[in-house]
Coordinates of C-alpha atoms in Angstrom, one line a residue:
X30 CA 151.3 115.9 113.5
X31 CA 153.8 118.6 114.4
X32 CA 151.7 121.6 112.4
X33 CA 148.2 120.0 113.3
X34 CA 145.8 122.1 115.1
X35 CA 143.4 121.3 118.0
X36 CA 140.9 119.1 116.9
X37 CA 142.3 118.3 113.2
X38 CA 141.8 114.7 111.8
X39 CA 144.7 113.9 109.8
X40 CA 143.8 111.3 107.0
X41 CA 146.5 108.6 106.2
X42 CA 146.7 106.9 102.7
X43 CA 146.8 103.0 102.0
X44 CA 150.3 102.3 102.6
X45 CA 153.3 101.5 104.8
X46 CA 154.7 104.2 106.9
X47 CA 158.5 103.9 108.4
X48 CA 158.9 105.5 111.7
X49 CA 157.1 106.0 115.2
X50 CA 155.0 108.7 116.5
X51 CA 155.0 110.8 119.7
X52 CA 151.9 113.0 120.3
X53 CA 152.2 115.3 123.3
X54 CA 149.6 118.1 123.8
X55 CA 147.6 117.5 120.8
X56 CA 144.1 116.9 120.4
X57 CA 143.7 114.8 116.9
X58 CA 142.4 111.6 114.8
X59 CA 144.4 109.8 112.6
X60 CA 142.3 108.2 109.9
X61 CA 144.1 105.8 107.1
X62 CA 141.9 103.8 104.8
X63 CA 141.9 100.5 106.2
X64 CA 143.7 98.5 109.1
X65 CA 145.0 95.7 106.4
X66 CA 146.8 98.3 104.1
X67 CA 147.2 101.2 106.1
X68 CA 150.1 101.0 108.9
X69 CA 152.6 102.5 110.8
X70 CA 155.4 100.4 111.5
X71 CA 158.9 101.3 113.3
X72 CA 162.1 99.3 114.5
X73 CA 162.1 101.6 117.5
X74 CA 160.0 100.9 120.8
X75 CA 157.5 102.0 121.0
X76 CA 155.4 102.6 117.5
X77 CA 153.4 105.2 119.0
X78 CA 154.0 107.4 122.3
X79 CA 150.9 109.8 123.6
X80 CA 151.8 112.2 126.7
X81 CA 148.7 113.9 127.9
X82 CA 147.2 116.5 128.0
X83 CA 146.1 114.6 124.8
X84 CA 143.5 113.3 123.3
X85 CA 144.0 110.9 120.2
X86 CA 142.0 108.3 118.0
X87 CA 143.4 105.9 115.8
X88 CA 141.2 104.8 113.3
X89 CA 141.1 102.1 110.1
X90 CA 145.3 101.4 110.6
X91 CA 147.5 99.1 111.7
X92 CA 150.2 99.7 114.5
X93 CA 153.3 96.6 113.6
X94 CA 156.5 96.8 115.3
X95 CA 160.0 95.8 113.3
X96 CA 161.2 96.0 109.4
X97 CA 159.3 94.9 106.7
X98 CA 161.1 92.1 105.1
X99 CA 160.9 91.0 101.6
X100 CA 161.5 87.7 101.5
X101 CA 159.5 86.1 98.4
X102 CA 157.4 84.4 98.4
X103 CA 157.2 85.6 102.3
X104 CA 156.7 88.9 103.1
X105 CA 157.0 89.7 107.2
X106 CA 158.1 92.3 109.8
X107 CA 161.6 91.4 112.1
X108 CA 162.5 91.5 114.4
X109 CA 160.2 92.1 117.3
X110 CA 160.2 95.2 119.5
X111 CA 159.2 95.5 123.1
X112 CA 156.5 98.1 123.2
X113 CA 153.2 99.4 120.5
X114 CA 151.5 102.0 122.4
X115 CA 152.5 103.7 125.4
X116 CA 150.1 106.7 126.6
X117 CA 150.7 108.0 129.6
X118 CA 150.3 111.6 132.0
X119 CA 146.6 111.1 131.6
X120 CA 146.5 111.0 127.7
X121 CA 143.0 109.8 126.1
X122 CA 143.2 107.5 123.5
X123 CA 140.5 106.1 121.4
X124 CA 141.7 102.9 118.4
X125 CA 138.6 101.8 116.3
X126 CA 139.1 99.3 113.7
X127 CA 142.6 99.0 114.9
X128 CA 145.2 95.5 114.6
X129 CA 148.2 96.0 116.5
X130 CA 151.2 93.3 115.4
X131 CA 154.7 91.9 116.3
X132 CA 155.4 93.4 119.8
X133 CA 157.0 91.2 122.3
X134 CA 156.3 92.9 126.3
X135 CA 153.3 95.4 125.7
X136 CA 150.7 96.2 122.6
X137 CA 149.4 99.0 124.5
X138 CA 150.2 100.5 127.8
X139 CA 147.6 102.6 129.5
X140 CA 149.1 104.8 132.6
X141 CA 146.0 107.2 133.2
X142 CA 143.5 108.8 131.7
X143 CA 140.9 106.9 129.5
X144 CA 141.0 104.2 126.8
X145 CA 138.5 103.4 124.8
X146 CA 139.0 100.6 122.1
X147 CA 137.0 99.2 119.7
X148 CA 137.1 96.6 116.9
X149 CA 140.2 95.4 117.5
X150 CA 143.0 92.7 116.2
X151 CA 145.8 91.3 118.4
X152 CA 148.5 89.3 116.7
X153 CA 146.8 88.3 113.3
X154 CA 149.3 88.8 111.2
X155 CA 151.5 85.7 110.6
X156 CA 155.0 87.7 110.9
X157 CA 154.8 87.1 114.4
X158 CA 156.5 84.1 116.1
X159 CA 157.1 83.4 119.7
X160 CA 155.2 84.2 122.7
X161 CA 154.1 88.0 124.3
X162 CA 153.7 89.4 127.5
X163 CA 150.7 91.6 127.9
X164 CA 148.2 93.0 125.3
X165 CA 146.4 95.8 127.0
X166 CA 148.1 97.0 130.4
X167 CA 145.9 98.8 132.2
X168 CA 147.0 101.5 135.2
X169 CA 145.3 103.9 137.0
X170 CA 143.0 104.7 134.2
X171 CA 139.2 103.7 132.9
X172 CA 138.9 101.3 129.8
X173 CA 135.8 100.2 127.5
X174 CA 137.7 97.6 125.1
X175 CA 134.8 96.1 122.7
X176 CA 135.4 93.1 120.2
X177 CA 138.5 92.2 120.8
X178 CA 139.8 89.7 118.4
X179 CA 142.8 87.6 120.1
X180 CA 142.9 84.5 118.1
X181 CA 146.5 83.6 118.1
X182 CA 146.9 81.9 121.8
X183 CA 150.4 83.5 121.7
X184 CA 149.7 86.3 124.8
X185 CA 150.2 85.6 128.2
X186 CA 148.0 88.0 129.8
X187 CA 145.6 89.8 127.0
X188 CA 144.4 92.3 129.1
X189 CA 146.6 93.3 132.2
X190 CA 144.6 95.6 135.1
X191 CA 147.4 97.4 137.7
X192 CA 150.3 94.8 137.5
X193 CA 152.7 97.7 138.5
X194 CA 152.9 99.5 141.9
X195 CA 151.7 102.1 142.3
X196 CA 148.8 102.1 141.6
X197 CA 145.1 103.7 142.1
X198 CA 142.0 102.1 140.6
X199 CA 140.9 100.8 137.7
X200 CA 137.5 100.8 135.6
X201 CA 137.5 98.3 133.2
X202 CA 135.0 96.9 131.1
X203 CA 135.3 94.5 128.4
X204 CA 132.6 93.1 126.4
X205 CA 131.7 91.4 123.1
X206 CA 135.0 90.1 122.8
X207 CA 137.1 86.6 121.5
X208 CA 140.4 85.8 123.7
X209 CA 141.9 83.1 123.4
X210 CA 144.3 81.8 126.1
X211 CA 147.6 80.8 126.4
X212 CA 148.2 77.3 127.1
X213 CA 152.3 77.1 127.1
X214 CA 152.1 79.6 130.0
X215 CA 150.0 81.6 132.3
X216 CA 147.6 82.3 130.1
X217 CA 145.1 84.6 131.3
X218 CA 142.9 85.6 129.0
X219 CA 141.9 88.9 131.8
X220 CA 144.1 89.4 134.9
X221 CA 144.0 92.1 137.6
X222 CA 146.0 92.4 140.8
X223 CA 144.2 95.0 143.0
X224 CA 142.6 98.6 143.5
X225 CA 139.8 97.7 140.6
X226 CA 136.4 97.5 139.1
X227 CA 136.1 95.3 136.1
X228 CA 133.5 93.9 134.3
X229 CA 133.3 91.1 131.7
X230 CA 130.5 90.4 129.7
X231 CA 129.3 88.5 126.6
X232 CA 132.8 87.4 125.8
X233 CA 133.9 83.8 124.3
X234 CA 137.3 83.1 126.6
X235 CA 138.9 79.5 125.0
X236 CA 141.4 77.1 125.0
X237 CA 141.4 75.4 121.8
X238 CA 140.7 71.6 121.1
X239 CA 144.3 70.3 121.9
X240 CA 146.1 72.7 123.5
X241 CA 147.5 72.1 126.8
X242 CA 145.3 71.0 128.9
X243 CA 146.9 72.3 132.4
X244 CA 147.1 76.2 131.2
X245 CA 145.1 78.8 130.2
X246 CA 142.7 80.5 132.4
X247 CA 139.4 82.8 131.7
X248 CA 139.8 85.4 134.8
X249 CA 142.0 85.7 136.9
X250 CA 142.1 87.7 140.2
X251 CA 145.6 87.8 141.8
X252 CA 145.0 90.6 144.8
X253 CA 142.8 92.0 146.8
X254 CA 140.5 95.2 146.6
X255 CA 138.8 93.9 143.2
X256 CA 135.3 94.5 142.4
X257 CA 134.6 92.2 139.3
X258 CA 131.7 91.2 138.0
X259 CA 131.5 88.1 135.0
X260 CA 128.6 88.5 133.0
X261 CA 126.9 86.3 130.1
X262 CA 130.1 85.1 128.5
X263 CA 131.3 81.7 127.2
X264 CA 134.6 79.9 129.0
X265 CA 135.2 76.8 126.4
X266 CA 137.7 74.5 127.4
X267 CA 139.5 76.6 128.9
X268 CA 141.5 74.6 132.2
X269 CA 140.9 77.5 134.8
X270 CA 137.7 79.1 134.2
X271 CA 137.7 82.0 136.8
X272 CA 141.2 81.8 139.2
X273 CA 141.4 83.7 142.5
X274 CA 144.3 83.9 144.3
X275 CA 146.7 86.2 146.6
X276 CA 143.8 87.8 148.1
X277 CA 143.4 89.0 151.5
X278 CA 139.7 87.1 153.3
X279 CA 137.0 88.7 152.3
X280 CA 138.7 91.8 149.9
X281 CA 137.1 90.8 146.9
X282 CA 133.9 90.5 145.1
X283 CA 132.9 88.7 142.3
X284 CA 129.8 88.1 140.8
X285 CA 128.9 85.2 138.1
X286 CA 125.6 85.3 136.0

């Protein structure tokens, strides 16, 4: 990364690699052979740190906080660390065919600039225990997140729009994507506070057969000054389908088809 040049793609080999990353300046891709085999793993938080002016796509690796542990017949990462991706000062990331693992607050912190992310895996390895904050939070920045697989139920809040003051708006849009909710807490499979535009469509959003019936909820809109628009998706047995509350009369709008 250091002796990269503007625009170089940087191809990563099937294996695990020991330490984290901080990209500043750069413009690059970081290609590995595949998101199973290929990963960067690091005890110290976070994995990956992008300060713009950047622009940087992950592609076909993994992202796994902690140590890998031999323990046979197990084999697992511990202990849990508190942050994946932070990209901030306006930095452009793109992840395709990307599974982030074993982070306990934030998978991926977006302050600025643009995310786009697609084909990805939250939490399905099974070296992760216990419950975590946020997957995507999303500040002050735009966002396309397509096929998302959360499948675990372990996340409080999968994707996270401007829980942080200050703030300034938000464009999100997520589509084509599986989230399942958490049912031992909050549980919002998509939250956001205030200041944004979100759209969700053709999404499954579920509770599982069994899980607490009094938790979990699809959408949730917890301030004012929200645009959000809920199109052509699935809510399955989920307790709280779309949740509005905190808002000031008549600051919101939200649109069901």
């Amino acid at each position: 990364i250091d002796v990269a040049g503007s625009n170089d793609t940087i191809n990563v080999s099937e294996g695990r690699y020991n330490g984290s990353l901080s990209i500043s300046n750069k413009f690059l891709t970081i290609k590995g052979d595949n998101a199973t085999n290929t990963f960067i793993h690091s005890t110290n938080s976070p994995v990956v740190y992008i300060s713009g002016p950047a622009s940087v796509e992950f592609s076909d690796v993994g992202i796994v906080g902690g140590n890998w542990i031999v323990f046979p017949p197990w084999e697992y990462f511990s202990p849990r660390i508190k942050r994946g991706v932070v990209a901030t000062n306006s930095a452009d990331v793109i992840l395709s065919n990307v599974d982030l693992n074993n982070v306990v607050n934030y998978y991926h912190t977006q302050y600025g600039g643009t995310l786009v992310a697609n084909n990805i895996n939250i939490d399905n390895r099974n070296d992760t225990t216990g419950q975590t904050d946020v997957g995507f939070s999303l500040r002050s920045c735009y966002a396309r997140i397509n096929n998302l697989q959360q499948n675990k139920g372990r996340i409080d809040h999968t994707i996270d729009i401007n829980n942080d003051l200050p703030v300034t708006h938000v464009d999100a849009i997520v589509e084509n994507s599986t989230i399942r909710a958490n049912g031992s807490s909050y549980g919002d499979c998509i939250r956001t506070f205030s200041e944004s535009d979100v759209t969700v469509s053709n999404c499954y959003l579920y509770s599982p057969a069994g899980q607490d019936p009094t938790g979990g909820t699809a959408v949730g809109i917890n301030g004012p000054s929200n645009s959000v628009h809920i199109i052509n998706n699935v809510l399955d047995k989920i307790p709280w389908g779309i949740y509005v509350y905190g808002s000031i009369t008549n600051s919101n709008n939200i649109t069901v088809e």
